[in-house]
PDB file of C-alpha atoms in Angstrom:
ATOM      1  CA  MET A   1       0.000   0.000   0.000  1.00 93.00           C
ATOM      2  CA  LYS A   2       1.381   3.389  -0.990  1.00 98.00           C
ATOM      3  CA  THR A   3       0.868   6.289   1.428  1.00 98.00           C
ATOM      4  CA  LEU A   4       1.679   9.952   0.838  1.00 98.00           C
ATOM      5  CA  VAL A   5       2.120  12.298   3.792  1.00 98.00           C
ATOM      6  CA  ILE A   6       1.863  15.993   2.896  1.00 98.00           C
ATOM      7  CA  GLY A   7       2.881  18.524   5.522  1.00 98.00           C
ATOM      8  CA  PHE A   8       2.163  22.083   4.488  1.00 98.00           C
ATOM      9  CA  GLY A   9       2.412  25.588   5.862  1.00 97.00           C
ATOM     10  CA  ASN A  10       4.653  28.637   6.075  1.00 97.00           C
ATOM     11  CA  THR A  11       7.575  28.135   8.477  1.00 97.00           C
ATOM     12  CA  LEU A  12       8.182  31.900   8.505  1.00 97.00           C
ATOM     13  CA  ARG A  13       4.763  32.529  10.116  1.00 97.00           C
ATOM     14  CA  GLN A  14       5.234  30.798  13.461  1.00 97.00           C
ATOM     15  CA  ASP A  15       2.525  28.133  14.019  1.00 97.00           C
ATOM     16  CA  ASP A  16       1.588  28.153  10.321  1.00 97.00           C
ATOM     17  CA  GLY A  17       4.649  25.945   9.730  1.00 98.00           C
ATOM     18  CA  PHE A  18       3.300  23.181  11.985  1.00 98.00           C
ATOM     19  CA  GLY A  19       2.471  20.787   9.119  1.00 98.00           C
ATOM     20  CA  VAL A  20       5.979  21.085   7.690  1.00 98.00           C
ATOM     21  CA  TYR A  21       7.582  20.518  11.104  1.00 98.00           C
ATOM     22  CA  VAL A  22       5.465  17.391  11.720  1.00 98.00           C
ATOM     23  CA  ALA A  23       6.339  16.018   8.262  1.00 98.00           C
ATOM     24  CA  GLU A  24      10.036  16.656   8.942  1.00 98.00           C
ATOM     25  CA  ALA A  25       9.738  14.840  12.292  1.00 98.00           C
ATOM     26  CA  LEU A  26       8.053  11.897  10.536  1.00 98.00           C
ATOM     27  CA  ALA A  27      10.857  11.744   7.965  1.00 98.00           C
ATOM     28  CA  GLN A  28      13.288  11.082  10.840  1.00 98.00           C
ATOM     29  CA  GLN A  29      11.305   8.016  11.974  1.00 96.00           C
ATOM     30  CA  PRO A  30      11.553   4.469  10.614  1.00 96.00           C
ATOM     31  CA  LEU A  31       8.615   4.296   8.212  1.00 97.00           C
ATOM     32  CA  PRO A  32       6.961   1.305   6.575  1.00 96.00           C
ATOM     33  CA  PRO A  33       7.793   0.629   2.914  1.00 97.00           C
ATOM     34  CA  GLY A  34       5.673   2.655   0.499  1.00 97.00           C
ATOM     35  CA  VAL A  35       5.395   5.775   2.679  1.00 98.00           C
ATOM     36  CA  ASP A  36       6.562   9.032   1.097  1.00 98.00           C
ATOM     37  CA  ILE A  37       6.838  12.410   2.827  1.00 98.00           C
ATOM     38  CA  HIS A  38       6.247  15.680   0.966  1.00 98.00           C
ATOM     39  CA  THR A  39       6.423  19.222   2.337  1.00 98.00           C
ATOM     40  CA  CYS A  40       5.234  22.438   0.721  1.00 97.00           C
ATOM     41  CA  GLN A  41       4.198  25.940   1.656  1.00 96.00           C
ATOM     42  CA  GLN A  42       0.711  25.529   0.223  1.00 95.00           C
ATOM     43  CA  LEU A  43      -1.319  22.975  -1.687  1.00 96.00           C
ATOM     44  CA  THR A  44      -1.437  23.511  -5.450  1.00 95.00           C
ATOM     45  CA  PRO A  45      -3.388  21.817  -8.263  1.00 95.00           C
ATOM     46  CA  GLU A  46      -0.150  20.278  -9.555  1.00 95.00           C
ATOM     47  CA  LEU A  47      -0.162  17.889  -6.576  1.00 97.00           C
ATOM     48  CA  ALA A  48      -3.281  16.144  -7.930  1.00 97.00           C
ATOM     49  CA  ILE A  49      -1.367  13.887 -10.330  1.00 98.00           C
ATOM     50  CA  THR A  50       1.015  12.788  -7.572  1.00 98.00           C
ATOM     51  CA  LEU A  51      -1.854  12.245  -5.140  1.00 98.00           C
ATOM     52  CA  SER A  52      -3.700  10.052  -7.660  1.00 98.00           C
ATOM     53  CA  GLN A  53      -0.829   7.531  -7.568  1.00 98.00           C
ATOM     54  CA  TYR A  54      -1.289   6.695  -3.862  1.00 98.00           C
ATOM     55  CA  ASP A  55      -3.715   4.465  -1.959  1.00 98.00           C
ATOM     56  CA  ARG A  56      -3.810   6.716   1.115  1.00 98.00           C
ATOM     57  CA  ALA A  57      -2.875  10.299   1.924  1.00 98.00           C
ATOM     58  CA  ALA A  58      -2.357  12.196   5.154  1.00 98.00           C
ATOM     59  CA  PHE A  59      -2.608  15.973   5.092  1.00 98.00           C
ATOM     60  CA  ILE A  60      -0.923  17.770   7.994  1.00 98.00           C
ATOM     61  CA  ASP A  61      -1.696  21.442   8.579  1.00 97.00           C
ATOM     62  CA  ILE A  62      -2.495  23.983  11.261  1.00 96.00           C
ATOM     63  CA  SER A  63      -6.084  25.012  11.997  1.00 93.00           C
ATOM     64  CA  ALA A  64      -7.075  28.632  12.366  1.00 89.00           C
ATOM     65  CA  PRO A  65      -7.486  29.851  15.942  1.00 84.00           C
ATOM     66  CA  GLY A  66     -11.014  29.310  17.143  1.00 84.00           C
ATOM     67  CA  GLU A  67     -12.890  27.628  19.944  1.00 87.00           C
ATOM     68  CA  LEU A  68     -10.158  25.076  20.682  1.00 94.00           C
ATOM     69  CA  ALA A  69      -7.148  25.853  22.845  1.00 96.00           C
ATOM     70  CA  PRO A  70      -3.873  26.276  20.920  1.00 97.00           C
ATOM     71  CA  GLY A  71      -2.223  22.884  20.444  1.00 97.00           C
ATOM     72  CA  SER A  72      -5.490  20.906  20.601  1.00 97.00           C
ATOM     73  CA  LEU A  73      -5.297  18.015  18.155  1.00 97.00           C
ATOM     74  CA  ILE A  74      -7.794  17.536  15.338  1.00 96.00           C
ATOM     75  CA  GLU A  75      -8.207  14.484  13.082  1.00 97.00           C
ATOM     76  CA  ALA A  76     -10.836  13.800  10.443  1.00 97.00           C
ATOM     77  CA  ASP A  77     -11.400  11.663   7.372  1.00 97.00           C
ATOM     78  CA  LEU A  78     -11.568  13.592   4.125  1.00 96.00           C
ATOM     79  CA  LEU A  79     -13.869  13.142   1.146  1.00 95.00           C
ATOM     80  CA  PRO A  80     -13.314  14.639  -2.303  1.00 95.00           C
ATOM     81  CA  GLN A  81     -15.362  17.841  -2.591  1.00 91.00           C
ATOM     82  CA  VAL A  82     -15.191  21.521  -3.426  1.00 82.00           C
ATOM     83  CA  THR A  83     -15.436  23.265  -0.076  1.00 73.00           C
ATOM     84  CA  SER A  84     -15.350  26.936  -1.058  1.00 64.00           C
ATOM     85  CA  ALA A  85     -15.802  29.187  -4.062  1.00 53.00           C
ATOM     86  CA  SER A  86     -12.113  30.151  -3.937  1.00 49.00           C
ATOM     87  CA  ALA A  87     -10.935  26.547  -3.720  1.00 44.00           C
ATOM     88  CA  VAL A  88      -9.274  26.591  -7.128  1.00 47.00           C
ATOM     89  CA  THR A  89      -7.534  29.924  -6.669  1.00 47.00           C
ATOM     90  CA  HIS A  90      -5.272  30.963  -3.786  1.00 48.00           C
ATOM     91  CA  HIS A  91      -6.700  28.830  -0.985  1.00 64.00           C
ATOM     92  CA  PHE A  92      -6.562  25.263  -2.264  1.00 80.00           C
ATOM     93  CA  ASN A  93      -7.609  22.716   0.361  1.00 92.00           C
ATOM     94  CA  PRO A  94      -7.151  18.932   0.725  1.00 96.00           C
ATOM     95  CA  ALA A  95     -10.755  17.978  -0.098  1.00 96.00           C
ATOM     96  CA  THR A  96     -10.664  19.929  -3.359  1.00 94.00           C
ATOM     97  CA  LEU A  97      -7.282  18.438  -4.226  1.00 96.00           C
ATOM     98  CA  LEU A  98      -8.768  14.957  -3.735  1.00 97.00           C
ATOM     99  CA  LEU A  99     -11.667  15.868  -6.025  1.00 96.00           C
ATOM    100  CA  LEU A 100      -9.252  17.114  -8.663  1.00 96.00           C
ATOM    101  CA  ALA A 101      -7.149  13.918  -8.460  1.00 98.00           C
ATOM    102  CA  GLY A 102     -10.242  11.749  -8.897  1.00 97.00           C
ATOM    103  CA  THR A 103     -11.754  13.835 -11.678  1.00 96.00           C
ATOM    104  CA  LEU A 104      -8.624  14.375 -13.760  1.00 97.00           C
ATOM    105  CA  TYR A 105      -6.625  11.230 -13.051  1.00 98.00           C
ATOM    106  CA  GLY A 106      -9.271   8.638 -12.135  1.00 98.00           C
ATOM    107  CA  HIS A 107      -8.262   7.999  -8.534  1.00 98.00           C
ATOM    108  CA  ALA A 108      -8.504   9.833  -5.221  1.00 98.00           C
ATOM    109  CA  PRO A 109      -6.850   8.069  -2.291  1.00 98.00           C
ATOM    110  CA  GLN A 110      -8.411   7.413   1.092  1.00 98.00           C
ATOM    111  CA  ALA A 111      -7.407  10.517   3.058  1.00 98.00           C
ATOM    112  CA  ARG A 112      -7.224  11.915   6.554  1.00 98.00           C
ATOM    113  CA  VAL A 113      -6.350  15.352   7.867  1.00 98.00           C
ATOM    114  CA  PHE A 114      -4.188  15.756  10.962  1.00 98.00           C
ATOM    115  CA  SER A 115      -4.085  19.190  12.518  1.00 97.00           C
ATOM    116  CA  ALA A 116      -3.743  21.239  15.674  1.00 97.00           C
ATOM    117  CA  ALA A 117      -5.362  24.509  16.712  1.00 97.00           C
ATOM    118  CA  ALA A 118      -3.032  27.460  16.094  1.00 96.00           C
ATOM    119  CA  GLY A 119      -1.741  29.945  18.589  1.00 94.00           C
ATOM    120  CA  GLU A 120       0.084  32.649  16.604  1.00 95.00           C
ATOM    121  CA  PHE A 121       0.798  33.530  12.964  1.00 95.00           C
ATOM    122  CA  ASN A 122       3.387  36.236  13.619  1.00 95.00           C
ATOM    123  CA  LEU A 123       6.340  36.822  11.310  1.00 97.00           C
ATOM    124  CA  ALA A 124       8.745  34.550  13.172  1.00 97.00           C
ATOM    125  CA  GLU A 125      10.309  31.132  12.813  1.00 96.00           C
ATOM    126  CA  GLY A 126       9.537  28.317  15.212  1.00 97.00           C
ATOM    127  CA  LEU A 127       6.418  27.180  16.999  1.00 98.00           C
ATOM    128  CA  THR A 128       4.725  28.648  20.053  1.00 97.00           C
ATOM    129  CA  PRO A 129       4.990  26.514  23.245  1.00 98.00           C
ATOM    130  CA  PRO A 130       1.543  24.871  22.860  1.00 98.00           C
ATOM    131  CA  LEU A 131       2.397  23.750  19.323  1.00 98.00           C
ATOM    132  CA  GLN A 132       5.877  22.607  20.369  1.00 98.00           C
ATOM    133  CA  SER A 133       4.103  20.328  22.850  1.00 98.00           C
ATOM    134  CA  ALA A 134       1.578  19.161  20.238  1.00 98.00           C
ATOM    135  CA  LEU A 135       4.218  18.277  17.637  1.00 98.00           C
ATOM    136  CA  PRO A 136       5.330  14.904  19.086  1.00 98.00           C
ATOM    137  CA  LEU A 137       1.723  13.997  19.918  1.00 98.00           C
ATOM    138  CA  LEU A 138       0.479  14.599  16.378  1.00 98.00           C
ATOM    139  CA  THR A 139       3.579  12.904  14.949  1.00 98.00           C
ATOM    140  CA  ALA A 140       2.632   9.803  16.959  1.00 98.00           C
ATOM    141  CA  CYS A 141      -0.963   9.980  15.674  1.00 98.00           C
ATOM    142  CA  VAL A 142       0.190  10.073  12.051  1.00 98.00           C
ATOM    143  CA  LEU A 143       2.699   7.256  12.655  1.00 98.00           C
ATOM    144  CA  ALA A 144      -0.073   5.096  14.099  1.00 97.00           C
ATOM    145  CA  TRP A 145      -2.288   5.828  11.081  1.00 98.00           C
ATOM    146  CA  ILE A 146       0.350   4.972   8.482  1.00 96.00           C
ATOM    147  CA  GLN A 147       1.316   1.629  10.054  1.00 92.00           C
ATOM    148  CA  PRO A 148       0.080  -1.348   8.030  1.00 81.00           C
ATOM    149  CA  SER A 149      -3.040  -3.001   9.436  1.00 71.00           C
TER     150      SER A 149
END
């Protein structure tokens, strides 16, 4: 089974880089055969062809601040769908990318999003303390998900 892990975000905007940092932490772990790690600043339509070649995909990102405390973990299965009117412009999201992979290339993998609630998006490198604490926890969640059944 082929699994693609995509960690995305801007490492120059504090907690926005969380997905990249988790993907980098995963790349340092012993991974099962067939698991590939990819990092990027943002999702783009060009990733659809790559995504279509995998059985499963994990998307790792930060969630906008909201009702949850910074560092709170969030996991959810994803289905291919257009989730906003701007989904094919600047703000491309995982569900729309799955839809594009299925529509254009005939296959959308089973997918799951792994995230944590953000604290700060200041112009700075590194994570805030709550996200530093969440990083190994979410890394463990993704590792558990990618292990063969």
